[in-house]
JSON list of C-alpha atoms and ligand atoms in Angstrom, two decimals:
[
{"chain": "A", "resi": 28, "resn": "MET", "atom": "CA", "xyz": [272.67, 219.82, 91.46]},
{"chain": "A", "resi": 29, "resn": "PHE", "atom": "CA", "xyz": [274.35, 216.48, 90.78]},
{"chain": "A", "resi": 30, "resn": "CYS", "atom": "CA", "xyz": [274.31, 214.25, 87.69]},
{"chain": "A", "resi": 31, "resn": "LYS", "atom": "CA", "xyz": [271.80, 211.40, 88.11]},
{"chain": "A", "resi": 32, "resn": "ASN", "atom": "CA", "xyz": [274.00, 209.18, 85.97]},
{"chain": "A", "resi": 33, "resn": "CYS", "atom": "CA", "xyz": [277.53, 209.65, 87.34]},
{"chain": "A", "resi": 34, "resn": "GLY", "atom": "CA", "xyz": [277.02, 211.89, 90.38]},
{"chain": "A", "resi": 35, "resn": "ALA", "atom": "CA", "xyz": [279.30, 214.70, 89.19]},
{"chain": "A", "resi": 36, "resn": "ALA", "atom": "CA", "xyz": [278.58, 218.19, 90.52]},
{"chain": "A", "resi": 37, "resn": "LEU", "atom": "CA", "xyz": [276.75, 220.25, 87.90]},
{"chain": "A", "resi": 38, "resn": "ASP", "atom": "CA", "xyz": [275.92, 223.85, 87.23]},
{"chain": "A", "resi": 39, "resn": "ASP", "atom": "CA", "xyz": [272.22, 224.42, 87.99]},
{"chain": "A", "resi": 40, "resn": "ASN", "atom": "CA", "xyz": [271.62, 225.64, 84.45]},
{"chain": "A", "resi": 41, "resn": "ALA", "atom": "CA", "xyz": [273.53, 222.78, 82.78]},
{"chain": "A", "resi": 42, "resn": "ASP", "atom": "CA", "xyz": [271.60, 220.85, 80.15]},
{"chain": "A", "resi": 43, "resn": "PHE", "atom": "CA", "xyz": [274.22, 218.12, 79.83]},
{"chain": "A", "resi": 44, "resn": "CYS", "atom": "CA", "xyz": [276.66, 216.58, 82.27]},
{"chain": "A", "resi": 45, "resn": "PRO", "atom": "CA", "xyz": [280.22, 217.70, 81.37]},
{"chain": "A", "resi": 46, "resn": "ASN", "atom": "CA", "xyz": [281.58, 214.47, 82.89]},
{"chain": "A", "resi": 47, "resn": "CYS", "atom": "CA", "xyz": [279.50, 211.76, 81.19]},
{"chain": "A", "resi": 48, "resn": "GLY", "atom": "CA", "xyz": [277.49, 213.77, 78.64]},
{"chain": "A", "resi": 49, "resn": "VAL", "atom": "CA", "xyz": [274.08, 212.53, 79.74]},
{"chain": "A", "resi": 50, "resn": "ALA", "atom": "CA", "xyz": [271.16, 214.98, 79.40]},
{"chain": "A", "resi": 51, "resn": "VAL", "atom": "CA", "xyz": [270.25, 216.39, 82.81]},
{"chain": "A", "resi": 52, "resn": "ASN", "atom": "CA", "xyz": [267.47, 218.74, 83.84]},
{"chain": "A", "resi": 53, "resn": "GLN", "atom": "CA", "xyz": [264.94, 216.86, 81.69]},
{"chain": "A", "resi": 54, "resn": "ASP", "atom": "CA", "xyz": [262.07, 219.06, 82.84]},
{"chain": "A", "resi": 55, "resn": "LYS", "atom": "CA", "xyz": [263.85, 222.16, 81.57]},
{"chain": "A", "resi": 56, "resn": "LEU", "atom": "CA", "xyz": [264.69, 220.43, 78.27]},
{"chain": "A", "resi": 57, "resn": "ALA", "atom": "CA", "xyz": [261.11, 219.27, 77.75]},
{"chain": "A", "resi": 58, "resn": "ASN", "atom": "CA", "xyz": [259.87, 222.74, 78.58]},
{"chain": "A", "resi": 59, "resn": "ASP", "atom": "CA", "xyz": [262.31, 224.35, 76.13]},
{"chain": "A", "resi": 60, "resn": "GLN", "atom": "CA", "xyz": [261.26, 221.92, 73.41]},
{"chain": "A", "resi": 61, "resn": "GLN", "atom": "CA", "xyz": [257.62, 222.72, 73.99]},
{"chain": "A", "resi": 62, "resn": "LYS", "atom": "CA", "xyz": [258.35, 226.45, 73.84]},
{"chain": "A", "resi": 63, "resn": "THR", "atom": "CA", "xyz": [260.18, 226.13, 70.52]},
{"chain": "A", "resi": 64, "resn": "ALA", "atom": "CA", "xyz": [257.73, 223.60, 69.09]},
{"chain": "A", "resi": 65, "resn": "THR", "atom": "CA", "xyz": [255.35, 224.68, 66.35]},
{"chain": "A", "resi": 66, "resn": "ASN", "atom": "CA", "xyz": [251.66, 224.92, 67.13]},
{"chain": "A", "resi": 67, "resn": "ALA", "atom": "CA", "xyz": [250.90, 222.47, 64.34]},
{"chain": "A", "resi": 68, "resn": "ILE", "atom": "CA", "xyz": [247.17, 222.20, 65.05]},
{"chain": "A", "resi": 69, "resn": "ALA", "atom": "CA", "xyz": [246.80, 225.96, 64.49]},
{"chain": "A", "resi": 70, "resn": "ILE", "atom": "CA", "xyz": [248.48, 225.64, 61.08]},
{"chain": "A", "resi": 71, "resn": "VAL", "atom": "CA", "xyz": [246.31, 222.62, 60.20]},
{"chain": "A", "resi": 72, "resn": "GLY", "atom": "CA", "xyz": [243.21, 224.55, 61.25]},
{"chain": "A", "resi": 73, "resn": "PHE", "atom": "CA", "xyz": [244.25, 227.56, 59.20]},
{"chain": "A", "resi": 74, "resn": "VAL", "atom": "CA", "xyz": [244.85, 225.46, 56.06]},
{"chain": "A", "resi": 75, "resn": "LEU", "atom": "CA", "xyz": [241.66, 223.39, 56.53]},
{"chain": "A", "resi": 76, "resn": "SER", "atom": "CA", "xyz": [239.57, 226.53, 57.02]},
{"chain": "A", "resi": 77, "resn": "PHE", "atom": "CA", "xyz": [239.95, 227.31, 53.30]},
{"chain": "A", "resi": 78, "resn": "PHE", "atom": "CA", "xyz": [238.66, 223.89, 52.23]},
{"chain": "A", "resi": 79, "resn": "ILE", "atom": "CA", "xyz": [236.60, 222.32, 55.01]},
{"chain": "A", "resi": 80, "resn": "GLY", "atom": "CA", "xyz": [235.08, 225.10, 57.10]},
{"chain": "A", "resi": 81, "resn": "LEU", "atom": "CA", "xyz": [233.88, 223.04, 60.06]},
{"chain": "A", "resi": 82, "resn": "ALA", "atom": "CA", "xyz": [237.09, 220.98, 60.40]},
{"chain": "A", "resi": 83, "resn": "GLY", "atom": "CA", "xyz": [239.12, 224.17, 60.10]},
{"chain": "A", "resi": 84, "resn": "LEU", "atom": "CA", "xyz": [237.03, 225.83, 62.78]},
{"chain": "A", "resi": 85, "resn": "ILE", "atom": "CA", "xyz": [237.48, 222.91, 65.21]},
{"chain": "A", "resi": 86, "resn": "CYS", "atom": "CA", "xyz": [241.25, 222.68, 64.62]},
{"chain": "A", "resi": 87, "resn": "SER", "atom": "CA", "xyz": [241.63, 226.45, 64.93]},
{"chain": "A", "resi": 88, "resn": "ILE", "atom": "CA", "xyz": [239.76, 226.50, 68.24]},
{"chain": "A", "resi": 89, "resn": "ILE", "atom": "CA", "xyz": [241.98, 223.68, 69.55]},
{"chain": "A", "resi": 90, "resn": "GLY", "atom": "CA", "xyz": [245.03, 225.55, 68.22]},
{"chain": "A", "resi": 91, "resn": "LEU", "atom": "CA", "xyz": [243.92, 228.73, 69.97]},
{"chain": "A", "resi": 92, "resn": "SER", "atom": "CA", "xyz": [243.37, 226.89, 73.26]},
{"chain": "A", "resi": 93, "resn": "LYS", "atom": "CA", "xyz": [246.83, 225.31, 72.99]},
{"chain": "A", "resi": 94, "resn": "ALA", "atom": "CA", "xyz": [248.62, 228.55, 72.02]},
{"chain": "A", "resi": 95, "resn": "PRO", "atom": "CA", "xyz": [249.66, 229.46, 75.61]},
{"chain": "A", "resi": 96, "resn": "GLN", "atom": "CA", "xyz": [251.49, 226.11, 75.86]},
{"chain": "A", "resi": 97, "resn": "TYR", "atom": "CA", "xyz": [253.50, 227.15, 72.81]},
{"chain": "A", "resi": 98, "resn": "ASN", "atom": "CA", "xyz": [254.46, 230.53, 74.24]},
{"chain": "A", "resi": 99, "resn": "GLY", "atom": "CA", "xyz": [251.58, 232.11, 72.30]},
{"chain": "A", "resi": 100, "resn": "LYS", "atom": "CA", "xyz": [252.75, 230.69, 68.98]},
{"chain": "A", "resi": 101, "resn": "GLY", "atom": "CA", "xyz": [250.00, 230.10, 66.44]},
{"chain": "A", "resi": 102, "resn": "LYS", "atom": "CA", "xyz": [247.51, 232.33, 68.26]},
{"chain": "A", "resi": 103, "resn": "GLY", "atom": "CA", "xyz": [247.16, 234.77, 65.37]},
{"chain": "A", "resi": 104, "resn": "LEU", "atom": "CA", "xyz": [247.02, 231.91, 62.91]},
{"chain": "A", "resi": 105, "resn": "ALA", "atom": "CA", "xyz": [244.32, 230.16, 64.97]},
{"chain": "A", "resi": 106, "resn": "ILE", "atom": "CA", "xyz": [242.22, 233.34, 65.14]},
{"chain": "A", "resi": 107, "resn": "ALA", "atom": "CA", "xyz": [242.65, 233.81, 61.37]},
{"chain": "A", "resi": 108, "resn": "GLY", "atom": "CA", "xyz": [241.63, 230.16, 60.91]},
{"chain": "A", "resi": 109, "resn": "ILE", "atom": "CA", "xyz": [238.45, 230.69, 62.95]},
{"chain": "A", "resi": 110, "resn": "VAL", "atom": "CA", "xyz": [237.52, 233.81, 60.95]},
{"chain": "A", "resi": 111, "resn": "ILE", "atom": "CA", "xyz": [238.27, 232.23, 57.58]},
{"chain": "A", "resi": 112, "resn": "SER", "atom": "CA", "xyz": [236.45, 228.99, 58.41]},
{"chain": "A", "resi": 113, "resn": "CYS", "atom": "CA", "xyz": [233.37, 230.99, 59.47]},
{"chain": "A", "resi": 114, "resn": "LEU", "atom": "CA", "xyz": [233.53, 232.99, 56.24]},
{"chain": "A", "resi": 115, "resn": "SER", "atom": "CA", "xyz": [233.99, 229.86, 54.11]},
{"chain": "A", "resi": 116, "resn": "MET", "atom": "CA", "xyz": [231.04, 228.17, 55.85]},
{"chain": "A", "resi": 117, "resn": "ILE", "atom": "CA", "xyz": [228.84, 231.23, 55.25]},
{"chain": "A", "resi": 118, "resn": "LEU", "atom": "CA", "xyz": [230.02, 231.34, 51.64]},
{"chain": "A", "resi": 119, "resn": "SER", "atom": "CA", "xyz": [229.33, 227.64, 51.03]},
{"chain": "A", "resi": 120, "resn": "LEU", "atom": "CA", "xyz": [225.91, 227.93, 52.71]},
{"chain": "A", "resi": 121, "resn": "SER", "atom": "CA", "xyz": [224.98, 230.88, 50.49]},
{"chain": "A", "resi": 122, "resn": "LEU", "atom": "CA", "xyz": [226.18, 228.94, 47.43]},
{"chain": "A", "resi": 123, "resn": "PHE", "atom": "CA", "xyz": [224.03, 225.96, 48.39]},
{"chain": "A", "resi": 124, "resn": "ALA", "atom": "CA", "xyz": [221.10, 228.28, 49.10]},
{"chain": "A", "resi": 125, "resn": "ASN", "atom": "CA", "xyz": [221.20, 229.49, 45.51]},
{"chain": "B", "resi": 229, "resn": "ZN", "atom": "ZN1", "xyz": [277.23, 212.57, 84.51]}
]
């Protein structure tokens, strides 16, 4: 592999060019960032599930579907969000029914 900026020979696993310091292997970097990123939508869904059942359910389902992109992060949280949002919707329905 060679640096796209200065043409120096690089180690295949190098993230930065030792000659000019430019970030190389952008695909790997982007992939690593995605893997370490937080599955924010799963957290949002989990929090919302306590207050707004339907919104929490939707966000949790999205969070669950996106979990594989985040190396499985947020999967448990998303499932918990789905369960809690269902329970809170049932609870609010039974409150309204009375
Ligand atoms: Zn370079």
